[in-house]
PDB file of C-alpha atoms in Angstrom:
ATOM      1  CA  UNK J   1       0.000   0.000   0.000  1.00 46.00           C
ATOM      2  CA  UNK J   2       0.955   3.384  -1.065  1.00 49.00           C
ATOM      3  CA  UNK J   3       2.671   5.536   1.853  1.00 51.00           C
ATOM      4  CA  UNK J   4       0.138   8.538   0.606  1.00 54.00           C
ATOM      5  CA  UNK J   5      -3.222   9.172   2.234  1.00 48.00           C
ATOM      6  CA  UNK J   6      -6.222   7.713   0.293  1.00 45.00           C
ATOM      7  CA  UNK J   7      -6.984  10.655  -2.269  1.00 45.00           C
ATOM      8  CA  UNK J   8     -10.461  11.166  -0.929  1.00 43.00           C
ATOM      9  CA  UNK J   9      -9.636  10.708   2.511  1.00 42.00           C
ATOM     10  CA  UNK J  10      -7.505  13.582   2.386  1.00 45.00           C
ATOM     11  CA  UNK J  11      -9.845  15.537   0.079  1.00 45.00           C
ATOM     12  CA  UNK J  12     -12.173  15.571   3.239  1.00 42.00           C
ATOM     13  CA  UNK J  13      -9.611  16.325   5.805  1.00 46.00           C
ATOM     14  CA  UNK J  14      -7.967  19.177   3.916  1.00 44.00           C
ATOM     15  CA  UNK J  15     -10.922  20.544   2.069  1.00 44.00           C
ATOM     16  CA  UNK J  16     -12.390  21.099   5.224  1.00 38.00           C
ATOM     17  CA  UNK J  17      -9.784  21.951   6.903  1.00 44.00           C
ATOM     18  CA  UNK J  18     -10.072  24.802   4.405  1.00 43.00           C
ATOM     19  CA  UNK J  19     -13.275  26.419   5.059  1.00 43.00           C
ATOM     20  CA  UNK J  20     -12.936  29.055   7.565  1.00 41.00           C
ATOM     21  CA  UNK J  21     -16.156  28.898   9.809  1.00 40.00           C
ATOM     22  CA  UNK J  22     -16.696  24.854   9.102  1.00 41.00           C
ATOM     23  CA  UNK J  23     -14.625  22.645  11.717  1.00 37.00           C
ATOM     24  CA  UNK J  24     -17.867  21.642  13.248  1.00 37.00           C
ATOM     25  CA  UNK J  25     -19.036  19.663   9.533  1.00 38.00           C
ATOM     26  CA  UNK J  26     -18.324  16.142   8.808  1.00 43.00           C
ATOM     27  CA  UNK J  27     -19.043  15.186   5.455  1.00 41.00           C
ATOM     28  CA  UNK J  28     -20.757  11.809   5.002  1.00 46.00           C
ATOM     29  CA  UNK J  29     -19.943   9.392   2.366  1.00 47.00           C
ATOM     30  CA  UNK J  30     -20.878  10.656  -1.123  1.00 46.00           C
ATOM     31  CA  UNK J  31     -21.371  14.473  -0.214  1.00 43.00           C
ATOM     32  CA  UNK J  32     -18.224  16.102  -2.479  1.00 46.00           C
ATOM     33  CA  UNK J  33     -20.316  18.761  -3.617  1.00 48.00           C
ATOM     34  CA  UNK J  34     -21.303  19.478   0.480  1.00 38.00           C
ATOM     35  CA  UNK J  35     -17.400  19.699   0.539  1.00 44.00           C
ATOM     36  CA  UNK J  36     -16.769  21.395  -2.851  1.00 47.00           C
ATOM     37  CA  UNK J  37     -19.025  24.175  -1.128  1.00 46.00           C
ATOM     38  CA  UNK J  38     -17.380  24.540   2.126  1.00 47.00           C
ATOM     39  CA  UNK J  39     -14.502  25.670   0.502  1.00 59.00           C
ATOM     40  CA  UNK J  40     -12.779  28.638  -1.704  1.00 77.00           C
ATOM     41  CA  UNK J  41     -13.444  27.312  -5.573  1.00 79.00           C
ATOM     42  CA  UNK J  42      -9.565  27.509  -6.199  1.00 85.00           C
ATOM     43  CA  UNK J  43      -8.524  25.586  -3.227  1.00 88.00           C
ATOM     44  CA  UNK J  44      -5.367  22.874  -4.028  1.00 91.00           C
ATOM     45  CA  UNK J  45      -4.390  20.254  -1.625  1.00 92.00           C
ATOM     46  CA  UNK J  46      -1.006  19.063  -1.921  1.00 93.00           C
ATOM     47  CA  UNK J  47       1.426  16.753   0.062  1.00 93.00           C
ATOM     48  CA  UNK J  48       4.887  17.185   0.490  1.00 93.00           C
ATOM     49  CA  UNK J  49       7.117  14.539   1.291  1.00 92.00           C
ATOM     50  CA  UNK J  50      11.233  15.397   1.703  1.00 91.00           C
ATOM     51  CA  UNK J  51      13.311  11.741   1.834  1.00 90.00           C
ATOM     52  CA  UNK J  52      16.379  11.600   2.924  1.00 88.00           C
ATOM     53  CA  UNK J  53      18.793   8.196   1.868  1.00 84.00           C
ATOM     54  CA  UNK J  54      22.516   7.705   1.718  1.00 82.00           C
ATOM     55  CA  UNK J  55      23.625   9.316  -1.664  1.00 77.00           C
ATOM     56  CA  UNK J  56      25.121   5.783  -2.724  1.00 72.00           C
ATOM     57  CA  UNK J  57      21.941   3.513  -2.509  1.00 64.00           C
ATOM     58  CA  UNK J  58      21.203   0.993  -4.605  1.00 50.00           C
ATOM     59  CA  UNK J  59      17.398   2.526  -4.705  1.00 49.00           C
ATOM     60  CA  UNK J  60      19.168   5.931  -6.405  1.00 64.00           C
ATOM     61  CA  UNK J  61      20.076   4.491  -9.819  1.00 65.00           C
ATOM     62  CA  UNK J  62      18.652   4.522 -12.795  1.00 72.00           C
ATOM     63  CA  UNK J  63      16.116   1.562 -11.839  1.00 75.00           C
ATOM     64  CA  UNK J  64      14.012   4.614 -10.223  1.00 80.00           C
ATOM     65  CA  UNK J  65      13.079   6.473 -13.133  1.00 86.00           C
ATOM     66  CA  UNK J  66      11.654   3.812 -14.904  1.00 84.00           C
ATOM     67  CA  UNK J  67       7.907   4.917 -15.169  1.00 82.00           C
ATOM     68  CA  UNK J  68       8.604   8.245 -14.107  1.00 91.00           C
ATOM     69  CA  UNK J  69       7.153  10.734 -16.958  1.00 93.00           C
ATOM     70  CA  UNK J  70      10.232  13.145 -17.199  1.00 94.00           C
ATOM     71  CA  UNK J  71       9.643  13.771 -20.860  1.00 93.00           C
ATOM     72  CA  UNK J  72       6.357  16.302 -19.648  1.00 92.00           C
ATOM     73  CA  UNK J  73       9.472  18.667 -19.402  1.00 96.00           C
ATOM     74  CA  UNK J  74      10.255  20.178 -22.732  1.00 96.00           C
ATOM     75  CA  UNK J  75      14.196  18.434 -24.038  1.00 96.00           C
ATOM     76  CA  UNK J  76      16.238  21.875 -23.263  1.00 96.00           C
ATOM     77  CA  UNK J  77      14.704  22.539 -20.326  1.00 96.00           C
ATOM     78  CA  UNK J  78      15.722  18.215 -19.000  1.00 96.00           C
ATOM     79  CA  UNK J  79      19.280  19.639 -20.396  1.00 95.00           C
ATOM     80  CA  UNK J  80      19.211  22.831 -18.412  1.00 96.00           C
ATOM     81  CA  UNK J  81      18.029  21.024 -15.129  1.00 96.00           C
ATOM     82  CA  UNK J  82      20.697  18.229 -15.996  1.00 95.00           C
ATOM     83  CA  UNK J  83      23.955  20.681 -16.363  1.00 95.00           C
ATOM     84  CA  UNK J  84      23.194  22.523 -12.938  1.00 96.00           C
ATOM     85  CA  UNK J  85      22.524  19.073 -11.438  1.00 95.00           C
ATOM     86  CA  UNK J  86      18.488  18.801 -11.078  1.00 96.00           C
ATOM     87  CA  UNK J  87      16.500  15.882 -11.897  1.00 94.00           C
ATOM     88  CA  UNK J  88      12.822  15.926 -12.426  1.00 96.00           C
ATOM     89  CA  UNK J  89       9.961  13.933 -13.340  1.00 95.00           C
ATOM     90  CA  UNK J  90       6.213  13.063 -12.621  1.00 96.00           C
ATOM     91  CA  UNK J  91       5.062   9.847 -10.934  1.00 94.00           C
ATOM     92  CA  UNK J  92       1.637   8.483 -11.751  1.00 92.00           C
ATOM     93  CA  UNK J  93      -1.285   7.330  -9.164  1.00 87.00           C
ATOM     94  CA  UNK J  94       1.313   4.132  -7.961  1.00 88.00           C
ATOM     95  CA  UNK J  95       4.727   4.922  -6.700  1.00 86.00           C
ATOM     96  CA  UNK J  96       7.689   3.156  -8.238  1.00 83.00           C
ATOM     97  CA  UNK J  97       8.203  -0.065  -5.768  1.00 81.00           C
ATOM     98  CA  UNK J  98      11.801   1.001  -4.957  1.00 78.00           C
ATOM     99  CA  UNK J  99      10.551   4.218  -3.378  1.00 82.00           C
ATOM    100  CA  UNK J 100       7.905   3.045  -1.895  1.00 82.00           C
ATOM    101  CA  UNK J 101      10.131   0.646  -0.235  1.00 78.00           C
ATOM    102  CA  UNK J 102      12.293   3.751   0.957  1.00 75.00           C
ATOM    103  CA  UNK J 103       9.336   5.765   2.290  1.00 78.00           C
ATOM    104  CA  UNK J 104       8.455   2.404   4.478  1.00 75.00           C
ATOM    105  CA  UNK J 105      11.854   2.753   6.544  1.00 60.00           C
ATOM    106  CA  UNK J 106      10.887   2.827  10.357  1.00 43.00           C
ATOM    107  CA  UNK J 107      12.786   2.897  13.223  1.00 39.00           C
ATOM    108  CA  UNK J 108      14.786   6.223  14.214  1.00 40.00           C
ATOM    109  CA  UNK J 109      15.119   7.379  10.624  1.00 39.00           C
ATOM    110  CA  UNK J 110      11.489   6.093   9.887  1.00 40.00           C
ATOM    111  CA  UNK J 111       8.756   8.528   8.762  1.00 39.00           C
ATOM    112  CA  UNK J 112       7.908  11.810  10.504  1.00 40.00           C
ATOM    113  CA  UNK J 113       4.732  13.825  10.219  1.00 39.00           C
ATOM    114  CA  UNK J 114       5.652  16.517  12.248  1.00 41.00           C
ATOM    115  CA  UNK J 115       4.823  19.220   9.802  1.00 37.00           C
ATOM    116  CA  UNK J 116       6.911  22.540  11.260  1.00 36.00           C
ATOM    117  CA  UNK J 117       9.138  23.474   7.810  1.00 35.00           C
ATOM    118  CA  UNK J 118      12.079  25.091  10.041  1.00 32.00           C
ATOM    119  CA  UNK J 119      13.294  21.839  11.628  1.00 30.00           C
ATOM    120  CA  UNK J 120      16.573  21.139  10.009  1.00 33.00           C
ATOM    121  CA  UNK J 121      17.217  17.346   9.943  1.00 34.00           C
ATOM    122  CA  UNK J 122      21.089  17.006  10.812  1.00 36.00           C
ATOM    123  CA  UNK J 123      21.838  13.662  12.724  1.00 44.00           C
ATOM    124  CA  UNK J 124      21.061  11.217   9.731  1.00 43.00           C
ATOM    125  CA  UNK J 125      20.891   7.952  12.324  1.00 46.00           C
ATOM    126  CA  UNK J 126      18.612   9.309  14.727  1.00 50.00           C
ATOM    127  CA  UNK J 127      16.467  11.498  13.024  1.00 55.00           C
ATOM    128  CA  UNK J 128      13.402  10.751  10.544  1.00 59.00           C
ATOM    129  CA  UNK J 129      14.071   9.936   7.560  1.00 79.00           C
ATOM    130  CA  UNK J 130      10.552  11.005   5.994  1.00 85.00           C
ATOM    131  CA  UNK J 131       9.441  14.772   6.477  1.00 87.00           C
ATOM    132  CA  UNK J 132       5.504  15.035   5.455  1.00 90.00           C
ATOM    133  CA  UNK J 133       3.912  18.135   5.367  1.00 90.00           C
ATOM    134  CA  UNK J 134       0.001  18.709   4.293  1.00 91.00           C
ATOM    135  CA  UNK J 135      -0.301  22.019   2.543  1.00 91.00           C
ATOM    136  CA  UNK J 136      -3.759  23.669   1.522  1.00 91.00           C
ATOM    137  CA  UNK J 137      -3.256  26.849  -0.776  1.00 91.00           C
ATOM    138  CA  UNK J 138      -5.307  28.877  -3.413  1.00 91.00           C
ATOM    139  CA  UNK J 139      -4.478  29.611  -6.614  1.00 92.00           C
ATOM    140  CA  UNK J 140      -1.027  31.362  -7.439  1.00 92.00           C
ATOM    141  CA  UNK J 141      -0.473  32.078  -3.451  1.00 93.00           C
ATOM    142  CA  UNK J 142       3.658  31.764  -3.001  1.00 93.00           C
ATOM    143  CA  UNK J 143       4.384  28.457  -1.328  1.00 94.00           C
ATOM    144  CA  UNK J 144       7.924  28.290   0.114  1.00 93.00           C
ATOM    145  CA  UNK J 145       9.861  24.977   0.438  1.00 93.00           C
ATOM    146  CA  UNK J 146      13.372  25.499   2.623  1.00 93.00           C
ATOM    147  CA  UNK J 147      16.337  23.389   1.053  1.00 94.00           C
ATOM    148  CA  UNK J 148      19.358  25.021   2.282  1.00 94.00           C
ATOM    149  CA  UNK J 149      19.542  26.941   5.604  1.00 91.00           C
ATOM    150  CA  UNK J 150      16.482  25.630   7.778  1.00 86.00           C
ATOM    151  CA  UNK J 151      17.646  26.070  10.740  1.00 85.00           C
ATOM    152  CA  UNK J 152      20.196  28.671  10.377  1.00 90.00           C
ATOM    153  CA  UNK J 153      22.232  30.471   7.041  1.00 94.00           C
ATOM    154  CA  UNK J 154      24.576  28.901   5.623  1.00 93.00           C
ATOM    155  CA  UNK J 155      27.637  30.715   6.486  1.00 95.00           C
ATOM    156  CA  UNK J 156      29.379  30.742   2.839  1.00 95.00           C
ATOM    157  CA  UNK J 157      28.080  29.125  -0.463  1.00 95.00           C
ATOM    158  CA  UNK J 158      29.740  28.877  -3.973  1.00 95.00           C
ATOM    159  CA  UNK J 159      27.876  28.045  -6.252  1.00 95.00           C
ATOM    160  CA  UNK J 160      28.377  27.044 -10.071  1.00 93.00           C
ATOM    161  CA  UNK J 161      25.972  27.639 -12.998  1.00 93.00           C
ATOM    162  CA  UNK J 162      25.854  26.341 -16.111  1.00 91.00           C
ATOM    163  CA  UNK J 163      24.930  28.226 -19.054  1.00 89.00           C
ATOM    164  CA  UNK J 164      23.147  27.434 -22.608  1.00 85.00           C
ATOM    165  CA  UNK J 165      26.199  27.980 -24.317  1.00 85.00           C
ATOM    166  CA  UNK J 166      27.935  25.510 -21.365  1.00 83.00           C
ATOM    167  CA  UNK J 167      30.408  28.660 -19.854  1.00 89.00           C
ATOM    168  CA  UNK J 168      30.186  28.070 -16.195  1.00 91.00           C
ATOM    169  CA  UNK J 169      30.285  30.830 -14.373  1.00 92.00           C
ATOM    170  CA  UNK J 170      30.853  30.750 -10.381  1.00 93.00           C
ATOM    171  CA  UNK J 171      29.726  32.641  -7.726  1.00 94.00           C
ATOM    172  CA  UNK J 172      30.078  33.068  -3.867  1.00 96.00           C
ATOM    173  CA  UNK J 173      27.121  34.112  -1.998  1.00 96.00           C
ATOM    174  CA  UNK J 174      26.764  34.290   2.314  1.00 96.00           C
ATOM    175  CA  UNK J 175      24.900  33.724   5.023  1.00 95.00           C
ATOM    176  CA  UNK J 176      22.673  31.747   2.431  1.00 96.00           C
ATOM    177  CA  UNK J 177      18.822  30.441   2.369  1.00 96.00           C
ATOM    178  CA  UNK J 178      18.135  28.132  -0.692  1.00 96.00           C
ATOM    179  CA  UNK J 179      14.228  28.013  -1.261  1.00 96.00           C
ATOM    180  CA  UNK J 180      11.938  26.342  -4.003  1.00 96.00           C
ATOM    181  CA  UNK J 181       9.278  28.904  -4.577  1.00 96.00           C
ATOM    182  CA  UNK J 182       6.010  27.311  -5.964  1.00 96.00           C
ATOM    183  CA  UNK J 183       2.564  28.130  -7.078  1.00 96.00           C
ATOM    184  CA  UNK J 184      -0.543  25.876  -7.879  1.00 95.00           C
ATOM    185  CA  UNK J 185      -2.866  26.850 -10.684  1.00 95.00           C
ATOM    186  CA  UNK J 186      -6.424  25.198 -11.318  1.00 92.00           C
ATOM    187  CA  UNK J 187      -6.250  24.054 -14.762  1.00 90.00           C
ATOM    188  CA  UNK J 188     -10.533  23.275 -14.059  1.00 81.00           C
ATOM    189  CA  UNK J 189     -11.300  19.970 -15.018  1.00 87.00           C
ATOM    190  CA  UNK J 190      -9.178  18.474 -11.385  1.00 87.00           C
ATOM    191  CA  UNK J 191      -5.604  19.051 -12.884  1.00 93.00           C
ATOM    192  CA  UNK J 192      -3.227  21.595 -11.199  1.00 94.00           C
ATOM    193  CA  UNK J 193      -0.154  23.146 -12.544  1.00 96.00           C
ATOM    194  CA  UNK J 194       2.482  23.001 -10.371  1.00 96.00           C
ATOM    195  CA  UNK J 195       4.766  25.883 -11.050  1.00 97.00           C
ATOM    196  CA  UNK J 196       8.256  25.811  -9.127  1.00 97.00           C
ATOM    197  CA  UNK J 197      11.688  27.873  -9.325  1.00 97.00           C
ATOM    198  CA  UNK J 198      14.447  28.181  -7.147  1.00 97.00           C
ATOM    199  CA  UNK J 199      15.882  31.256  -5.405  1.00 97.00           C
ATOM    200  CA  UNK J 200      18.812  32.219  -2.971  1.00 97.00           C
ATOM    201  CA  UNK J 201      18.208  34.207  -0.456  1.00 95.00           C
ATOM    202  CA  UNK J 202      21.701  35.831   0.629  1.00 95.00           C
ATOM    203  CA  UNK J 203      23.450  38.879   2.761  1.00 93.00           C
ATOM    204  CA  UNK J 204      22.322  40.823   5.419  1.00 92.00           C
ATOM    205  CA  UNK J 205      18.503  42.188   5.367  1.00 88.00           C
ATOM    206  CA  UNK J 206      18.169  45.299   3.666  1.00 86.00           C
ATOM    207  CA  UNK J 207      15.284  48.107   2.230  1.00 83.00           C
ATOM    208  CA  UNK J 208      15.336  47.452  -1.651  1.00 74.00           C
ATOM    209  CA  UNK J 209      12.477  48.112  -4.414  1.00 73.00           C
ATOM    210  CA  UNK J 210      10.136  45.399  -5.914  1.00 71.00           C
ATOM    211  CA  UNK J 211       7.746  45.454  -8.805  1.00 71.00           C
ATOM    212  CA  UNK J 212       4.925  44.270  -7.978  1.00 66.00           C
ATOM    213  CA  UNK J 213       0.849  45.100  -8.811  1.00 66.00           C
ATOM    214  CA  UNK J 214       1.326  47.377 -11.131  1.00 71.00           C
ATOM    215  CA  UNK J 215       3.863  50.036  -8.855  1.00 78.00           C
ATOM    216  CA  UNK J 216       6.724  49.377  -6.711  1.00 77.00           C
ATOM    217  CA  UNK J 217       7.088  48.477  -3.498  1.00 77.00           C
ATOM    218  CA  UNK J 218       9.735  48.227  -0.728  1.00 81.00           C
ATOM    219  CA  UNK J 219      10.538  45.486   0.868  1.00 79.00           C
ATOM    220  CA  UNK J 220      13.634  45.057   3.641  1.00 81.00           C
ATOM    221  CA  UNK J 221      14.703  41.542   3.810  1.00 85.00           C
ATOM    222  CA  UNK J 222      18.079  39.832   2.292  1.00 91.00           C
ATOM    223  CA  UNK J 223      19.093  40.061  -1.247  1.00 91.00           C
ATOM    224  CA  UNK J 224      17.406  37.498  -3.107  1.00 92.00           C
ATOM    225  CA  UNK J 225      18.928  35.457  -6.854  1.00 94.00           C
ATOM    226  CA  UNK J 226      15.764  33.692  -8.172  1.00 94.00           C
ATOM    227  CA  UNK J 227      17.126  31.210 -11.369  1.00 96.00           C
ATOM    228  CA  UNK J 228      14.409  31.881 -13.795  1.00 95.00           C
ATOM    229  CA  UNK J 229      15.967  29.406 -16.432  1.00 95.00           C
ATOM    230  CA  UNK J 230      15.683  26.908 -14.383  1.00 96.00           C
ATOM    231  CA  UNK J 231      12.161  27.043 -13.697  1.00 97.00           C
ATOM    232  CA  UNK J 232       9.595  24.548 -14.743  1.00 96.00           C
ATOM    233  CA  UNK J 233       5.930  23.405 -14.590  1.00 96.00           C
ATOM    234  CA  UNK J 234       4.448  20.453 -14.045  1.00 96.00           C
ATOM    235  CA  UNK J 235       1.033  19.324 -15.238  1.00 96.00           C
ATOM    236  CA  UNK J 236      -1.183  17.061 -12.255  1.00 95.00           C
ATOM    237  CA  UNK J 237      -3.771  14.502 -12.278  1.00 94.00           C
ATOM    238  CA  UNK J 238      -4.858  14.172  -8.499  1.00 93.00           C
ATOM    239  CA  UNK J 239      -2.385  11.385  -7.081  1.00 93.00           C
ATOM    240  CA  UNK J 240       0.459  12.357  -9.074  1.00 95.00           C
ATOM    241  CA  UNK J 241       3.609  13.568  -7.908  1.00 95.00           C
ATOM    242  CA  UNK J 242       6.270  16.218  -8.507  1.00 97.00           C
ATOM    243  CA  UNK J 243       9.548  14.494  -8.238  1.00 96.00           C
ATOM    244  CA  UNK J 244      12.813  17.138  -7.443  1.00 96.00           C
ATOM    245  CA  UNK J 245      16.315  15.496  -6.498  1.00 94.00           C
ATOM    246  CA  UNK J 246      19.685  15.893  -7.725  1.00 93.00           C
ATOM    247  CA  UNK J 247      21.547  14.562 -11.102  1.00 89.00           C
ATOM    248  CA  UNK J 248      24.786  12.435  -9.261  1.00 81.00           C
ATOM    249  CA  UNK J 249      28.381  13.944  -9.841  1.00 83.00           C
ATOM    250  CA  UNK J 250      27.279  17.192 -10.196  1.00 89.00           C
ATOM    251  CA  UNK J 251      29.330  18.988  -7.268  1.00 91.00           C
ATOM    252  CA  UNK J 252      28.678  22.659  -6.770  1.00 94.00           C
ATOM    253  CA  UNK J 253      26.158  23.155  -9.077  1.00 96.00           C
ATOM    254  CA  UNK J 254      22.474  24.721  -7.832  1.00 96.00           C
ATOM    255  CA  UNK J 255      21.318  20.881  -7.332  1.00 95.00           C
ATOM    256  CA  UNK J 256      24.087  19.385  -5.419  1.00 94.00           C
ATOM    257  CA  UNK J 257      23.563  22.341  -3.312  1.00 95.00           C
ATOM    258  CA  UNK J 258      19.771  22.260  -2.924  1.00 96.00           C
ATOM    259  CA  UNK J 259      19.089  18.098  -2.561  1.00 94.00           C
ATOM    260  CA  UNK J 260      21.789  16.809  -0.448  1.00 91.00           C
ATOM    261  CA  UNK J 261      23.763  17.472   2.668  1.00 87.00           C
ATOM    262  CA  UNK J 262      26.606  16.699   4.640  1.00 81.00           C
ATOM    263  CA  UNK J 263      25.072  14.368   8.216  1.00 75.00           C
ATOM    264  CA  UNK J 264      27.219  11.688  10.093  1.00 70.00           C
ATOM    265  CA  UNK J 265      30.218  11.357   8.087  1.00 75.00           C
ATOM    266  CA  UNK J 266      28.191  10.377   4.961  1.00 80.00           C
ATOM    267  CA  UNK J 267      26.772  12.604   1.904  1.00 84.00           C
ATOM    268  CA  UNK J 268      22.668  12.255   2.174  1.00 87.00           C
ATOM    269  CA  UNK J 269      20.507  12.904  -0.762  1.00 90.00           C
ATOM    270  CA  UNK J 270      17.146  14.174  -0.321  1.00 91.00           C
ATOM    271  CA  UNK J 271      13.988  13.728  -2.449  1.00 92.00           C
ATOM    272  CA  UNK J 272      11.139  16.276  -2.786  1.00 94.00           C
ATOM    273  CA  UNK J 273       7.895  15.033  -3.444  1.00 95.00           C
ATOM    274  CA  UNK J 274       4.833  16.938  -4.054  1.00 96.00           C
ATOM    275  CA  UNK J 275       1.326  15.300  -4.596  1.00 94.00           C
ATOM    276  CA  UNK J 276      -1.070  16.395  -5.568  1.00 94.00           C
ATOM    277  CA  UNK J 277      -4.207  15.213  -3.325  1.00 90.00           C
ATOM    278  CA  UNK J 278      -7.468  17.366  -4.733  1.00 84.00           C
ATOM    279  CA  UNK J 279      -8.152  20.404  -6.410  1.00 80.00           C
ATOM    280  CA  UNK J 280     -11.377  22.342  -6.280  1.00 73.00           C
ATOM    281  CA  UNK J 281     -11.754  24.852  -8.679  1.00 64.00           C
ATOM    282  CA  UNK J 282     -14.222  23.881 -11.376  1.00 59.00           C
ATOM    283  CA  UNK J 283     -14.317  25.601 -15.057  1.00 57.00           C
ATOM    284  CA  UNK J 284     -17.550  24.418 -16.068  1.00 51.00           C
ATOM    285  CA  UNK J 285     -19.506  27.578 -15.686  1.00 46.00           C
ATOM    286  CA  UNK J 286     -16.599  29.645 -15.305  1.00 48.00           C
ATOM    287  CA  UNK J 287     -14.603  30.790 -18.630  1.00 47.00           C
ATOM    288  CA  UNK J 288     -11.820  32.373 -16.966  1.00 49.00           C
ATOM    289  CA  UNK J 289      -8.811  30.230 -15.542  1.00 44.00           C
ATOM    290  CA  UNK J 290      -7.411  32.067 -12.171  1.00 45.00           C
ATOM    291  CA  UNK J 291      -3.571  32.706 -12.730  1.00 43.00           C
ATOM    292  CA  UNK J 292      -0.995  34.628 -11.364  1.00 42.00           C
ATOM    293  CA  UNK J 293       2.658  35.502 -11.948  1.00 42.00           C
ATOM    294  CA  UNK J 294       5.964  34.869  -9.513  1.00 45.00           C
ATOM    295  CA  UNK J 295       6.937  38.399  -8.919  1.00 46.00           C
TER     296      UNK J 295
END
């Protein structure tokens, strides 16, 4: 059995969870549209899942792609990912059996739902192996997913990146965050598109100007380095997942960086999953789409 909630199950759960003003209603069997109507029409409930395994195992080679879509990703964007060391692809309803096997592990390093985003995992033996967070959004709100600097800033990061015309240019940044920023957009007949980039936060906070509705606005907060060529979208079914991990022998580049980490005296690899468990928004009597740009 798949280690993912039961689509519907969690459909009810986070649906309702949604509605501000409904804890007190239970749907029954059979009442979506009683839960459709308890929530906003462009709600999307996702699940995040962020594995952690020893960046040799056996369960890391090639024998885990197969059936994972990564050709939904157009070829120079799969080259783009590739040269800065990210790997993507989608997974359909069932997981591959080798990663279900990995997100069964139990025991210290077994799976965690504790679902606070900050807590930096750092002791590979004795802490979970499985981070699982349930998160309910709306339609092109900013979603934040912490992959370098959760507990604290990294100190000093250098960083290589790839170009189209492969120069590699290098770069030092400090007292780093490394963030996936993502957005969920109702495509109305149950599919989301999952749209993700990643960003660096870096320096010391300061007042700078942003565009943003129309007229700028100031902001104080770090310096921020968002890789735009590097960002991708990813069509989903409910029960599919976003797969995000690093391409192997890729050190330095924007992947290595982002999907592994140095914990007991081995390198750890981490995989980010995000499922998609129900969407809400409905296009039948509704021409327009809701979207939104990253700013």
């Amino acid at each position: 059995m798949s280690a993912f909630p039961r689509p519907a199950l969690l459909l009810a759960t986070c649906m309702v969870a949604l509605g501000p003003g409904c804890s007190a209603v239970t749907p029954r069997q059979g009442d979506a549209a009683l839960v459709r109507s308890l929530v906003p029409a462009d709600a999307v409930a996702l699940e995040m899942l962020t594995l952690r395994v020893p960046a040799d195992a056996a369960a890391l080679d090639e024998s885990l792609w197969i059936g994972i879509d990564e050709l939904q990703f157009p070829t120079e964007l799969r080259r783009r990912l590739a040269a800065n060391g990210i790997r993507a692809g989608v997974i359909g309803a069932r997981l591959p059996a080798s990663l279900e096997q990995l997100l069964k592990s139990d025991g210290p390093s077994g799976a965690s739902t504790d679902a606070n985003p900050a807590i930096q995992v750092s002791d590979f033996e004795n802490e979970p192996r499985v981070r699982r967070r349930i998160i309910e959004t709306r339609s092109g709100r900013k979603m934040k997913f912490v992959c370098i600097g959760e507990k604290e800033r990294v100190g000093e990061l250098s960083l290589l990146l790839r170009c189209d015309d492969g120069a590699v240019n290098g770069r030092t940044y400090r007292k780093v965050m490394g963030l996936l920023l993502a957005r969920a957009f109702p495509e109305g007949d149950g599919r989301v598109r999952l749209e993700v980039l990643p960003e660096i936060e870096h320096g010391d906070p300061q007042r700078r100007f942003e565009p943003g509705d129309g007229m700028m606005r100031v902001e104080f907060g770090p310096a921020r380095e968002r890789f735009d060529t590097l960002r991708l979208e990813a069509v989903l079914s409910p029960g599919q997942t976003l797969l995000l991990t690093c391409v192997a022998d890729r050190p330095g580049t924007l992947g290595h960086h982002f999907f592994t980490e140095n914990a007991s005296d081995r390198v750890v690899q981490k995989l980010v999953l995000v499922r998609l468990a129900a969407a809400n928004y409905d296009d039948l009597f509704s021409p327009d789409t809701p979207a939104a740009e990253i700013d």
